[in-house]
Short mmCIF file of C-alpha atoms in Angstrom, two decimals:
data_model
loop_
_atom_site.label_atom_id
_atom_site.label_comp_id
_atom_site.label_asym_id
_atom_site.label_seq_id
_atom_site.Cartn_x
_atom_site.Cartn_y
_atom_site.Cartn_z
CA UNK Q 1 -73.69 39.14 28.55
CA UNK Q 2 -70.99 38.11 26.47
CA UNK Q 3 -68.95 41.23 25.12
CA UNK Q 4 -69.59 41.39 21.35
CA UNK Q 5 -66.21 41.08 20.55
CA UNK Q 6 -65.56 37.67 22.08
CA UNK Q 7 -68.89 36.80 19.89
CA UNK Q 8 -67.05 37.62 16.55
CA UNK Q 9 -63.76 36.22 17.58
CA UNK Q 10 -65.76 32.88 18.21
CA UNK Q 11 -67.65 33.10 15.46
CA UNK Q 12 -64.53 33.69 12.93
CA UNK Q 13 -63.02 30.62 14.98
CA UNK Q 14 -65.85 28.29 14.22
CA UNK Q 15 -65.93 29.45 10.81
CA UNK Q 16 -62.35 29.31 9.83
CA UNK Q 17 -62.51 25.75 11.43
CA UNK Q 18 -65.50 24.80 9.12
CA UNK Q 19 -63.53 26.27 6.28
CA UNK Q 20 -60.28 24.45 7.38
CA UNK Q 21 -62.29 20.76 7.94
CA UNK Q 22 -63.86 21.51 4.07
CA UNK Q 23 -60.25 22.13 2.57
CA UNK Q 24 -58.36 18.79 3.95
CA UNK Q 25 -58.02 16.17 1.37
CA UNK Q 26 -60.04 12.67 1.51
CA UNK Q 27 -57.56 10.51 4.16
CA UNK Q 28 -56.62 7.97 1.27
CA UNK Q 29 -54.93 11.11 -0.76
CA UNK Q 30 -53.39 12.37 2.45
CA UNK Q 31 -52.12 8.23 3.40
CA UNK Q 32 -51.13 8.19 -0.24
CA UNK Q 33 -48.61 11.70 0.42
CA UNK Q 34 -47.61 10.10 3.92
CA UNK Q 35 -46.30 7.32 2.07
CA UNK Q 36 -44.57 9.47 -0.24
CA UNK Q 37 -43.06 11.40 2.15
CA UNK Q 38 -41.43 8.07 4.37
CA UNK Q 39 -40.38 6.88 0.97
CA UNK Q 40 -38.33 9.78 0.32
CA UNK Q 41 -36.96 9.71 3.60
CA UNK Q 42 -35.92 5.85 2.82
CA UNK Q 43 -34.24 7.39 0.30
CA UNK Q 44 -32.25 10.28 1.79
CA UNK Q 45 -34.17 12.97 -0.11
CA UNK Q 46 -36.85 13.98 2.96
CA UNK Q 47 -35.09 17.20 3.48
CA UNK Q 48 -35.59 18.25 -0.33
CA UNK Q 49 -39.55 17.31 0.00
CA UNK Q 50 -39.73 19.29 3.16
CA UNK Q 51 -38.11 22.20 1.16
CA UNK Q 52 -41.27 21.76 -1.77
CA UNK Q 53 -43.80 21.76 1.54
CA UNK Q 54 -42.42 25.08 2.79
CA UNK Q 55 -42.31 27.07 -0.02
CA UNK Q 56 -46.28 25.66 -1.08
CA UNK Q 57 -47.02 26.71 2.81
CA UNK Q 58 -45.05 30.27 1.98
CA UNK Q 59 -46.79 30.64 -0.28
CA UNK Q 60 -50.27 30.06 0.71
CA UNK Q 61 -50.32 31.28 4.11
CA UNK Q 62 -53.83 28.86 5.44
CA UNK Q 63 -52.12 26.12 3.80
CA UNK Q 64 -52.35 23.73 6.83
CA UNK Q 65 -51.26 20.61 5.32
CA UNK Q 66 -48.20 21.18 3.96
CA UNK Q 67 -47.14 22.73 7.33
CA UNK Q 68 -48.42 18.94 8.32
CA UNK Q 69 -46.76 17.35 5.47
CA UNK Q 70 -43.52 19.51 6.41
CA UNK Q 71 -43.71 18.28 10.02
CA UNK Q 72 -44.15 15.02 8.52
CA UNK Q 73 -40.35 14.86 6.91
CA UNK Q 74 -38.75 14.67 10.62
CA UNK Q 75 -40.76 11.73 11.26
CA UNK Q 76 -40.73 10.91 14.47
CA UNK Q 77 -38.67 13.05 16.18
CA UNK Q 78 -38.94 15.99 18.75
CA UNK Q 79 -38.21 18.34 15.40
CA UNK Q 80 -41.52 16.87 13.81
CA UNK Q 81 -43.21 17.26 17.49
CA UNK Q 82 -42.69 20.89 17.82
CA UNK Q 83 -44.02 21.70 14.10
CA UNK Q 84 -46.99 19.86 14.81
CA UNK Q 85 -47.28 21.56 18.47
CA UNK Q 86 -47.13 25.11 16.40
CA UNK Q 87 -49.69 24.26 13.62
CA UNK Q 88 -52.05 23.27 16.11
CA UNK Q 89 -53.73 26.56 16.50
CA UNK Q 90 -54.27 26.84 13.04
CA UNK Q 91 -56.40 24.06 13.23
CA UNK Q 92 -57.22 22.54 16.34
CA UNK Q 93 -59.64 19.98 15.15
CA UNK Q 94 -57.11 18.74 12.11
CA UNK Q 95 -57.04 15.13 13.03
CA UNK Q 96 -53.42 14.61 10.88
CA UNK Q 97 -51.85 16.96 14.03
CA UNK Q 98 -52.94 14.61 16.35
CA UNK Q 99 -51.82 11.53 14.40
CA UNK Q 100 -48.28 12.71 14.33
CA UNK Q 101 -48.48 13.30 17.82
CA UNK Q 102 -49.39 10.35 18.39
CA UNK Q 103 -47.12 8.60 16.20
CA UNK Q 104 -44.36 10.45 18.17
CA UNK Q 105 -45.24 10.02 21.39
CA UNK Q 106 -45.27 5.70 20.34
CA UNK Q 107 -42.06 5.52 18.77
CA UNK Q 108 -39.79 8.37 19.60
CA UNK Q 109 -40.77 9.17 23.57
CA UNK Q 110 -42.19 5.83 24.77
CA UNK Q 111 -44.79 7.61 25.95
CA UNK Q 112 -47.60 4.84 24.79
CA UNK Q 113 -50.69 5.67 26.91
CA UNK Q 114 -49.85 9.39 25.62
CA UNK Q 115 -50.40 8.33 22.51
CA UNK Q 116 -53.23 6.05 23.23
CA UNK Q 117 -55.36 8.95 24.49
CA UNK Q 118 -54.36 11.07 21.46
CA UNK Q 119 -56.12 8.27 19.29
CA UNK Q 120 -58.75 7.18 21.24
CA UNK Q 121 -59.83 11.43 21.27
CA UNK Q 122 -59.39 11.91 17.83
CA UNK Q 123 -61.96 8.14 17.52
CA UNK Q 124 -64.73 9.98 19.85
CA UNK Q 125 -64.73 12.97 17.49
CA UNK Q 126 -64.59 10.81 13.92
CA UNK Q 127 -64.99 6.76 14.62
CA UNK Q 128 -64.70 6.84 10.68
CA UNK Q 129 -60.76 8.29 10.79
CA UNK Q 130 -59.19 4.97 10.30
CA UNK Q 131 -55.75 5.96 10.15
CA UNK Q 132 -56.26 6.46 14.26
CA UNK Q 133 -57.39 2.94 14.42
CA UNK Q 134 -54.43 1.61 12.46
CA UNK Q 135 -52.52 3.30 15.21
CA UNK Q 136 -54.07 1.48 17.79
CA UNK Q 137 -53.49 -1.55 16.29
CA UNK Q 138 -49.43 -0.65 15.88
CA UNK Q 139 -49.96 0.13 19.81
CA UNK Q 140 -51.17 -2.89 20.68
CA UNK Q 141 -48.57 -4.73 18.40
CA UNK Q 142 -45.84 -3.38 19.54
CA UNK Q 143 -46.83 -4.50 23.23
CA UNK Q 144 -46.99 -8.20 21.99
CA UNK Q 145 -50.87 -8.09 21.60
CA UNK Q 146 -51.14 -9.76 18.44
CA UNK Q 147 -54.79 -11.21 18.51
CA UNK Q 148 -56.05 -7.21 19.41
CA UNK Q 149 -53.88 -6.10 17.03
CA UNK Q 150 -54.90 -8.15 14.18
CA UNK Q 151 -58.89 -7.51 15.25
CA UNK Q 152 -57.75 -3.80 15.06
CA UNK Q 153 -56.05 -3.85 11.90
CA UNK Q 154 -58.59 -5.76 10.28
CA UNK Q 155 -60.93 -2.89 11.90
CA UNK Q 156 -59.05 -0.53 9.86
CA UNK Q 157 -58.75 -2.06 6.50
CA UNK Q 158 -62.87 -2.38 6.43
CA UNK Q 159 -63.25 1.07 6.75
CA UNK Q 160 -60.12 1.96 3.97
CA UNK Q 161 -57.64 0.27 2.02
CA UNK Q 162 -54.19 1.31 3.65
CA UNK Q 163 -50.80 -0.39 2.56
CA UNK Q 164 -49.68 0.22 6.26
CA UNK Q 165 -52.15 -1.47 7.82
CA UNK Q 166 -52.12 -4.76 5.71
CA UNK Q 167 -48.42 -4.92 6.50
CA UNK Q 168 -49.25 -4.65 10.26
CA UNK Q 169 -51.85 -7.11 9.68
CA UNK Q 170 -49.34 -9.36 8.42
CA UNK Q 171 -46.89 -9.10 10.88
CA UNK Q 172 -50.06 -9.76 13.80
CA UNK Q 173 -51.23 -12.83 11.85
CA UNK Q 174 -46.95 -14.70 11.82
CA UNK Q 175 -46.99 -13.53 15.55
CA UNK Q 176 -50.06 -15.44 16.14
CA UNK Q 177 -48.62 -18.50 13.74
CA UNK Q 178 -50.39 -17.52 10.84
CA UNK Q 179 -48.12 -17.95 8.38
CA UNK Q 180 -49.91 -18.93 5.08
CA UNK Q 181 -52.26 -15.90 6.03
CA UNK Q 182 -49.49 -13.61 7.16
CA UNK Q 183 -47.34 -13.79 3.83
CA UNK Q 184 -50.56 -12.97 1.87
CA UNK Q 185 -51.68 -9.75 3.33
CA UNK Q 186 -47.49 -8.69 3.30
CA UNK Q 187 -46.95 -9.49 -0.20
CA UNK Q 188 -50.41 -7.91 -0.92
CA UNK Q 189 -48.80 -4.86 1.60
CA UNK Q 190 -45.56 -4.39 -0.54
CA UNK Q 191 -47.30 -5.20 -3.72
CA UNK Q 192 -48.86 -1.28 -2.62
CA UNK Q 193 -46.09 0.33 -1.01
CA UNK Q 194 -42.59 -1.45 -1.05
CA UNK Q 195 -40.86 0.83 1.29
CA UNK Q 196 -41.88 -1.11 4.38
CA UNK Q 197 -38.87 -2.02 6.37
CA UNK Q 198 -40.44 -4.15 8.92
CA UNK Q 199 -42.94 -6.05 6.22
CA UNK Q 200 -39.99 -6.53 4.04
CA UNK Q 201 -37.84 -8.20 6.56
CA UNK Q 202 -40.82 -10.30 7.70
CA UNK Q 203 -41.41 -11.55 4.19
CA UNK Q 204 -38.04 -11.98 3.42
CA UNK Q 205 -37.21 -14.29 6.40
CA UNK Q 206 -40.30 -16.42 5.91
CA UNK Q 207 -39.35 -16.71 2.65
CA UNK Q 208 -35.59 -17.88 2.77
CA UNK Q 209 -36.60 -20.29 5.42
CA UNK Q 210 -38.97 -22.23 2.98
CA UNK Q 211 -36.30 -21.71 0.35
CA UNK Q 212 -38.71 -19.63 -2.08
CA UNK Q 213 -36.43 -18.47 -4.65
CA UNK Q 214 -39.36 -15.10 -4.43
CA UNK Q 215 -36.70 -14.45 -1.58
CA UNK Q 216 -34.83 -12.76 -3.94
CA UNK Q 217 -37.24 -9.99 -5.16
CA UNK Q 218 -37.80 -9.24 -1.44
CA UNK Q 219 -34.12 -9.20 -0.57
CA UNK Q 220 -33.70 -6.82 -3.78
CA UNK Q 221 -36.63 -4.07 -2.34
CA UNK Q 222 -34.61 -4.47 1.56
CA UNK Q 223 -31.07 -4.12 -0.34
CA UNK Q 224 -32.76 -0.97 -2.26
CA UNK Q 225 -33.82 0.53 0.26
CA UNK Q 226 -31.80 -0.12 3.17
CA UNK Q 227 -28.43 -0.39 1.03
CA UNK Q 228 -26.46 -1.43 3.81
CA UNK Q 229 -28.35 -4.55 4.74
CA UNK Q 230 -25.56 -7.09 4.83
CA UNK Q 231 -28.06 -10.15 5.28
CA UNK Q 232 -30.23 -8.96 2.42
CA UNK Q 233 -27.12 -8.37 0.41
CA UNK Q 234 -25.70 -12.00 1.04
CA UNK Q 235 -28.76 -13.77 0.16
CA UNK Q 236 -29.46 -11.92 -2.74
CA UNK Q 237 -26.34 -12.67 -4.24
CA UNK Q 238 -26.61 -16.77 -3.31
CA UNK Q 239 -29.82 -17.02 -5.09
CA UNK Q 240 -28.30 -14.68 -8.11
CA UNK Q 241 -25.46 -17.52 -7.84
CA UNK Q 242 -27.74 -20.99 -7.35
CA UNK Q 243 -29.91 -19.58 -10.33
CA UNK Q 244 -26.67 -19.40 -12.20
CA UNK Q 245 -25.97 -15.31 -13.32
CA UNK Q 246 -22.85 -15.27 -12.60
CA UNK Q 247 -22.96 -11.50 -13.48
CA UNK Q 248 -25.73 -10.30 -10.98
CA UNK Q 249 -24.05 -12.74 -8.53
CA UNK Q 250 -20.69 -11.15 -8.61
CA UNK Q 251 -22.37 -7.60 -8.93
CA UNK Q 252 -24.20 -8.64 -6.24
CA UNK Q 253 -21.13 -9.97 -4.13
CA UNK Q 254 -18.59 -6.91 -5.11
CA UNK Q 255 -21.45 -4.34 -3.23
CA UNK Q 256 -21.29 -6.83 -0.08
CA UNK Q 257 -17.82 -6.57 0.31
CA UNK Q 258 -17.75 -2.65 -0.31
CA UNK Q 259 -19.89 -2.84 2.81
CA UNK Q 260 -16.61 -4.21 4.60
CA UNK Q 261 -15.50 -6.09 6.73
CA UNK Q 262 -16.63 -9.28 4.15
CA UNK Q 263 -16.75 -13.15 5.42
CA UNK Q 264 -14.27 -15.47 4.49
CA UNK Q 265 -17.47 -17.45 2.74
CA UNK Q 266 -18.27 -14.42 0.38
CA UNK Q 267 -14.48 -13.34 -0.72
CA UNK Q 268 -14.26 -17.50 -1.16
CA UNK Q 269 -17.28 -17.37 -3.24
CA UNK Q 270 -15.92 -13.97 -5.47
CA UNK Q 271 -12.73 -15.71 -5.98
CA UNK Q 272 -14.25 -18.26 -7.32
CA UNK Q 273 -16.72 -16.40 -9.66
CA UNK Q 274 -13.71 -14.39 -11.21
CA UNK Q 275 -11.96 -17.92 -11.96
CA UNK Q 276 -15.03 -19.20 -13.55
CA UNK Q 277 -14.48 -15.33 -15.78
CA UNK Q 278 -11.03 -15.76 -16.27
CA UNK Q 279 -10.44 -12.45 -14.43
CA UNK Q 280 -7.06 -13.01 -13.26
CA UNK Q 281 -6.26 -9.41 -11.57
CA UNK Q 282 -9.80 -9.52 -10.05
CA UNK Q 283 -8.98 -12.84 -8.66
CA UNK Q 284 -5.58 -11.90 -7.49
CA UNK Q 285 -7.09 -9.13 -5.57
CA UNK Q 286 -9.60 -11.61 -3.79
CA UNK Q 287 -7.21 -13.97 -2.22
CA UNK Q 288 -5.29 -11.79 -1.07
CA UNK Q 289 -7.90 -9.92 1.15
CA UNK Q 290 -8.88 -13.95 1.91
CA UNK Q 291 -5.45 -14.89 2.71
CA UNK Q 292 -5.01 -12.22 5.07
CA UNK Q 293 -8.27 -13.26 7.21
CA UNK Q 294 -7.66 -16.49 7.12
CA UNK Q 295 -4.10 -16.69 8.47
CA UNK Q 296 -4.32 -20.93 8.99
CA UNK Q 297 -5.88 -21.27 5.30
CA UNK Q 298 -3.44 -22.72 2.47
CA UNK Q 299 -5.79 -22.46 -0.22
CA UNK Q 300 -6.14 -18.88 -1.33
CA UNK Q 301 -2.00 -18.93 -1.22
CA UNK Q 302 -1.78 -22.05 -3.19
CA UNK Q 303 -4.31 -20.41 -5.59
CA UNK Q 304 -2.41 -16.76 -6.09
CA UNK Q 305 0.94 -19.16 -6.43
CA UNK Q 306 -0.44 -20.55 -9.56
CA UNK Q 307 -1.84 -16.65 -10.46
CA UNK Q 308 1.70 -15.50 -9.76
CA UNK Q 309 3.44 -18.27 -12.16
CA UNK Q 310 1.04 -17.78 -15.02
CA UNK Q 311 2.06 -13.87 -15.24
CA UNK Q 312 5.95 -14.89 -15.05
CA UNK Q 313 6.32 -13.61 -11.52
CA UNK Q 314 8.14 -16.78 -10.28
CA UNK Q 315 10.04 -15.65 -7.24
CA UNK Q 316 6.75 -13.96 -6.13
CA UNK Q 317 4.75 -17.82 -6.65
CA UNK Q 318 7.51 -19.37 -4.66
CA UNK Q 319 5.96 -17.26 -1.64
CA UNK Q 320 3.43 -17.75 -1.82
CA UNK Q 321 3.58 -21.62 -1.94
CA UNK Q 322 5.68 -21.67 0.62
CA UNK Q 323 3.22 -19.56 2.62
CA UNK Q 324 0.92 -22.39 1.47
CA UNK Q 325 2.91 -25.34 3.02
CA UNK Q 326 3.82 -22.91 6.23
CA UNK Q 327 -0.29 -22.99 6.75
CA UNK Q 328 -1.02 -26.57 5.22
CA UNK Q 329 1.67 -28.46 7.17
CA UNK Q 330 -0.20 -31.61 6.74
CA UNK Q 331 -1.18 -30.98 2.90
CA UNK Q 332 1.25 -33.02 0.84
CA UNK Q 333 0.18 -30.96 -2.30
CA UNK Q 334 1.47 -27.96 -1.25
CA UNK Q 335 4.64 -29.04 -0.34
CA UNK Q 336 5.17 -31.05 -3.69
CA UNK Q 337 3.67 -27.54 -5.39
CA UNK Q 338 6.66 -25.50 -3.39
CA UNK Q 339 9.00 -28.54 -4.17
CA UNK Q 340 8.39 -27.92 -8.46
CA UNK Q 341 8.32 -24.14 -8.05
CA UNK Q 342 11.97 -24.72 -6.33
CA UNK Q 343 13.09 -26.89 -8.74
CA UNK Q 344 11.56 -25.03 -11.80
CA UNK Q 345 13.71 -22.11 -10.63
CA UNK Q 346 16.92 -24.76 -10.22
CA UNK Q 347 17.21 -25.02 -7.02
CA UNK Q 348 16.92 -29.06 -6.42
CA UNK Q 349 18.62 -29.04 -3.47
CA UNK Q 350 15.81 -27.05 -1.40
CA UNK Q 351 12.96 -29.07 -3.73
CA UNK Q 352 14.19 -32.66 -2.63
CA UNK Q 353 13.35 -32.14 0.96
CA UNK Q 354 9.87 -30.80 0.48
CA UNK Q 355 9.25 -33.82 -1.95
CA UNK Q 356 10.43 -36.12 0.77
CA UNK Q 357 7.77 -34.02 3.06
CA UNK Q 358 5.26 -34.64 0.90
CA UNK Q 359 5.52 -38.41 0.06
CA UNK Q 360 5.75 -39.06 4.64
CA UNK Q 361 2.00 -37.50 4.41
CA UNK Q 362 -1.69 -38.39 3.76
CA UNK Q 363 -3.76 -37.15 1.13
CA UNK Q 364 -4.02 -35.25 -2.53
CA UNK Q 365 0.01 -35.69 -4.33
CA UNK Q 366 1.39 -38.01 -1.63
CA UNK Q 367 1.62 -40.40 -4.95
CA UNK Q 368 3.07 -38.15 -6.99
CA UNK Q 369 5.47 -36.97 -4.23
CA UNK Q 370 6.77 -40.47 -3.98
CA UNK Q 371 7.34 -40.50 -7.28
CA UNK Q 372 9.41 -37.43 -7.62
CA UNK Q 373 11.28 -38.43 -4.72
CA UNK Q 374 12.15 -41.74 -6.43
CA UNK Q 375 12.93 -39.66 -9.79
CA UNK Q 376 15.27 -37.04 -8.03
CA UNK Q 377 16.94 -40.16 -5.60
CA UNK Q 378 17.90 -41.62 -9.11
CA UNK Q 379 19.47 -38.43 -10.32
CA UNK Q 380 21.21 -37.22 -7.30
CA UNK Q 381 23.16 -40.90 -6.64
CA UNK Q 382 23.70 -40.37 -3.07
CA UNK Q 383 26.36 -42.37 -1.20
CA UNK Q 384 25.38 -45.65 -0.31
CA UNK Q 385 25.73 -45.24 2.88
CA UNK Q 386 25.39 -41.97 4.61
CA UNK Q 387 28.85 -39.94 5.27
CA UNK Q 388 29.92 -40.04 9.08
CA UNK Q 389 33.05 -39.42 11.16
CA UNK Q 390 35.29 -36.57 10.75
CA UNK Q 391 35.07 -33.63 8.81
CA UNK Q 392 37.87 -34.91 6.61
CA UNK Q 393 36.23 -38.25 6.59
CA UNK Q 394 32.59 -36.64 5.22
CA UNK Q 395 34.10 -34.42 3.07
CA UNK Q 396 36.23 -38.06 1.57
CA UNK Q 397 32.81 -39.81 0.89
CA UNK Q 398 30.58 -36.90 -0.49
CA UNK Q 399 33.57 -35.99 -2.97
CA UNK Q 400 33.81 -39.55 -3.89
CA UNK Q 401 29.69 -39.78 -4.93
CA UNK Q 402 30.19 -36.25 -6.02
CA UNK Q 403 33.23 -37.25 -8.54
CA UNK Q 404 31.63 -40.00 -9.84
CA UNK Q 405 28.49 -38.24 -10.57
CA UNK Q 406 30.55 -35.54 -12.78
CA UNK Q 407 31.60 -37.67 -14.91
CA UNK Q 408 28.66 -39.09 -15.67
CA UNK Q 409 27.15 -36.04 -16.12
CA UNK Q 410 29.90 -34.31 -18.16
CA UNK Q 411 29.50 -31.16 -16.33
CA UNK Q 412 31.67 -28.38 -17.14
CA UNK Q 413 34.63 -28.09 -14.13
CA UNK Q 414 34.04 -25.61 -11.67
CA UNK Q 415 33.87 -25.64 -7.58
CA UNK Q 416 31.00 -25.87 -4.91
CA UNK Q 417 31.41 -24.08 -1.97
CA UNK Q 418 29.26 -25.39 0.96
CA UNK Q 419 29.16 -24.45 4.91
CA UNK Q 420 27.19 -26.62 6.94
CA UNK Q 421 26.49 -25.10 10.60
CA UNK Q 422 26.63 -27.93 13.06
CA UNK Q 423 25.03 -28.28 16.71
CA UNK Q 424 26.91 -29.50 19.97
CA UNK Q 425 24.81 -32.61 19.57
CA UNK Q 426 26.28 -32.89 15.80
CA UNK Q 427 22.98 -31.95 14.72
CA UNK Q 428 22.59 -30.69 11.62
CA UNK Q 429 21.15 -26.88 11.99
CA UNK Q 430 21.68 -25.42 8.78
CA UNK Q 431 23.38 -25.88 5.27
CA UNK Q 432 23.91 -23.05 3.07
CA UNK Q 433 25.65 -22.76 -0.48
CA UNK Q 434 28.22 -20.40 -0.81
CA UNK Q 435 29.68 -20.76 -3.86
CA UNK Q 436 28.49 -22.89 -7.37
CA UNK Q 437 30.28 -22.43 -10.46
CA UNK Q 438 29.76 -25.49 -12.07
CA UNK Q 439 25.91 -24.47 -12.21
CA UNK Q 440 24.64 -27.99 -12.41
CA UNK Q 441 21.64 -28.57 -9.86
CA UNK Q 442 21.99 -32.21 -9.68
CA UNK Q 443 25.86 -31.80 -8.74
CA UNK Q 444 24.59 -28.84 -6.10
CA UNK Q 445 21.61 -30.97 -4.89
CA UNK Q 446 23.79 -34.07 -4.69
CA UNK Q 447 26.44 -31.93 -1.92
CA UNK Q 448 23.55 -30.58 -0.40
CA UNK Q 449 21.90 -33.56 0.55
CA UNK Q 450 25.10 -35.70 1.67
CA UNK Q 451 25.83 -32.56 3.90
CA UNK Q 452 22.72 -32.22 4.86
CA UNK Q 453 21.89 -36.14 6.22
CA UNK Q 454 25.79 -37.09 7.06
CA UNK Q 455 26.87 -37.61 10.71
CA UNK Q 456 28.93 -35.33 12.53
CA UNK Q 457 30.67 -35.51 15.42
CA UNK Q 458 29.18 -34.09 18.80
CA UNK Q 459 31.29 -30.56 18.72
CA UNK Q 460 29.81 -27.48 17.89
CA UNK Q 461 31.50 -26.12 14.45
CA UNK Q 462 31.08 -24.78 11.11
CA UNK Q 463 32.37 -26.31 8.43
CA UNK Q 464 33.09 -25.00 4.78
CA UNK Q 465 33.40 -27.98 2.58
CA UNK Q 466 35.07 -26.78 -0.87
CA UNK Q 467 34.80 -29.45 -3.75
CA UNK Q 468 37.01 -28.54 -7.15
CA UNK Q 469 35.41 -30.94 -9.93
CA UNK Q 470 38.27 -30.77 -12.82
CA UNK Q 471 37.65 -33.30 -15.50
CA UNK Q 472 38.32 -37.34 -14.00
CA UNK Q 473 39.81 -35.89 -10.49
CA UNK Q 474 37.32 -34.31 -7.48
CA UNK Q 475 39.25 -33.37 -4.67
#
């Protein structure tokens, strides 16, 4: 005989079971607070719902479910595991214990067939608790079993409506090929409940692949909730761009590269939207992060040159052009940019060799190149022949051109001062201007250049050439 104690104790048990299986909510309210819980955790604010669930289970000591709903906010780690574990003997039969266990069992421990038994026992007691099927189903999925899955999912959703089973249903049906089907029961899914990573991103791709512009409302629920979602980012702000805001498109485009590390396509891209806005320091700011990743590419240089010149910073343009033509070696428009900067800041001695570079190459200003070499040949009135021989014999023919071209110019007198470094070979390795005073840069240009191209003899010197220009006598 059973001692009567062990009778009450039993009886209370069975009773405060009964009373616990009467007080849980219908499952679509408790699937409906499940969903709100993941979505705060999305969000980052999990820890302050977890905070609401304590205090309510505080407060009402037999509260079960938020002690469930509490466990639920560490979803689906060992943290979440343990609560669960500890509830349990409040209410052994409370099939939402078991879910969770299952749940964590499938995705945090690996343990599957763990969590296969923890379903299939909570189907023998209530083949009605759908939630347990669902979980099947997201068993079966997640082993590539997309035919059982989708039988099991469909299973589910006949015996409740549940956002989270539609999206898995989805995701079976495009693993089987289903596509037209698939997309239906996802956007009917998110249409529900939004915050579904793995629906989302399904949706999103098969989307962008047929080039739906609904891509964009997807990519705008992945970018909201997973902020840092580079792809989602990227495509959102192409679409914002083909559909022509400019505004959401560079909105869109400033948050991808705050995520760092941005493409060369996208800062392109921003560059270009802030030219289109006429915001200049916006701009500026642009190609220079492009310039730096692309080391080989002229353009963003070529582009800040032109910045630089607008806002009076001349010297500064002249870098950058010739950083331009230093990356563009073959791009004749860069050197005959570089060449005008140089001779815009009257120096046409070191802009008549980069027009000469420009007019030997193919492509965009070769023309125009030509023609500025033609323009400055006509100004500077070289020798006829180039100088060669001596020292004293170069320095005789360049003052000669030179003297003849003062007068004609009716310069004011003055002397230029010019040391030309020559190579054992009576190569030519560099030619440097020491002193101008007659500040004429034709006259400069013109002893530059018949420096620059005579021919020396084959001894390794440097000589200073010093031409005084005083009135009808050069020296």
């Amino acid at each position: 005989m059973k001692a009567p104690w062990l009778v009450t104790c039993g009886v209370v048990l069975v009773a405060w079971n009964a009373l616990a299986a009467q007080q849980r909510p219908a499952i679509a309210d408790v699937l409906k607070e499940l969903r709100k819980i993941e979505s705060a955790g999305y969000r980052g604010h999990g820890e302050e719902l977890r905070m609401q669930y304590d205090a309510k289970a505080k407060e009402q000591v037999n509260d079960v479910m938020s002690r469930v709903y509490s466990a639920w906010c560490s979803m689906p780690g060992d943290d979440a595991w343990n609560q669960l574990k500890a509830i349990s003997p409040m209410d052994p039969e409370n099939p939402w214990i078991h879910l969770g266990m299952a749940r964590v069992y499938a995705r945090w421990k690996g343990m599957g067939d763990q969590a296969k038994t923890e379903l299939g026992g909570l189907l023998l007691k209530d083949p009605g608790f759908y939630p347990a099927i669902t979980g099947q189903a997201e068993l079966a999925l997640q082993k590539g079993d997309a035919a059982e899955a989708a039988k099991l999912f469909t299973a589910s959703l006949s015996l409740g409506d549940d956002p989270r089973a539609r999206s898995g249903l989805g995701l079976a049906l495009l693993a089987q090929g289903k596509q037209a089907e698939g997309r239906a029961a996802l956007e009917q899914a998110l249409a529900a409940w939004p915050d579904q990573p793995a629906a989302q991103q399904a949706l999103f791709k098969l989307l962008k692949d047929a080039g739906d512009p609904k891509a964009a409302q997807v990519a705008a629920l992945i970018v909201e909730l997973s902020p840092r979602n580079r792809e989602a980012r990227q495509t959102l702000a192409e679409l914002y761009f083909a559909g022509g805001d400019q505004a959401k498109a560079v909105q869109a485009y400033e948050e991808l590269v705050r995520l760092g590390n941005p493409e060369a396509p996208v800062l392109t891209r921003l560059a270009g939207l802030y030219r289109d806005q006429k915001n200049a320091d916006a701009e500026e700011r642009t190609l220079k992060s492009l310039a730096a990743l692309e080391k080989d590419n002229p353009a963003p240089c070529a582009r800040l040159a032109e910045l630089l010149l607008a806002r009076g910073k001349a010297d500064l343009a002249e870098e950058q052009l010739k950083e331009a033509a230093n990356r563009g070696p073959s791009n004749a428009a860069a050197w005959l940019a570089l060449g005008k900067a140089q001779e815009a800041r009257g120096v046409l001695y070191e802009a008549y060799p980069n027009y000469r570079k420009a007019a030997g190459l193919t492509g965009d200003g070769v023309e125009e190149a030509k023609g500025e070499v033609a323009r400055v040949e006509k100004l500077l009135q070289l020798p006829a022949k180039k100088a060669k021989g001596s020292v004293d014999a170069i320095y005789g023919t360049v003052a000669s051109s030179l003297n003849a071209l003062f007068l004609a110019r009716k310069s004011p007198g003055g002397s230029i001062k010019v040391r030309v470094k020559v190579g054992k070979e009576g190569d030519v390795q560099l030619v440097e201007l020491v002193e101008d005073s007659v500040k004429d840069p034709v006259l400069a240009a013109h002893v530059f250049v018949a420096l620059q191209e005579a021919q020396y003899p084959k001894q390794k010197r440097e000589p200073v050439f010093e031409f005084e220009l005083k009135g009808k006598k050069g020296k």
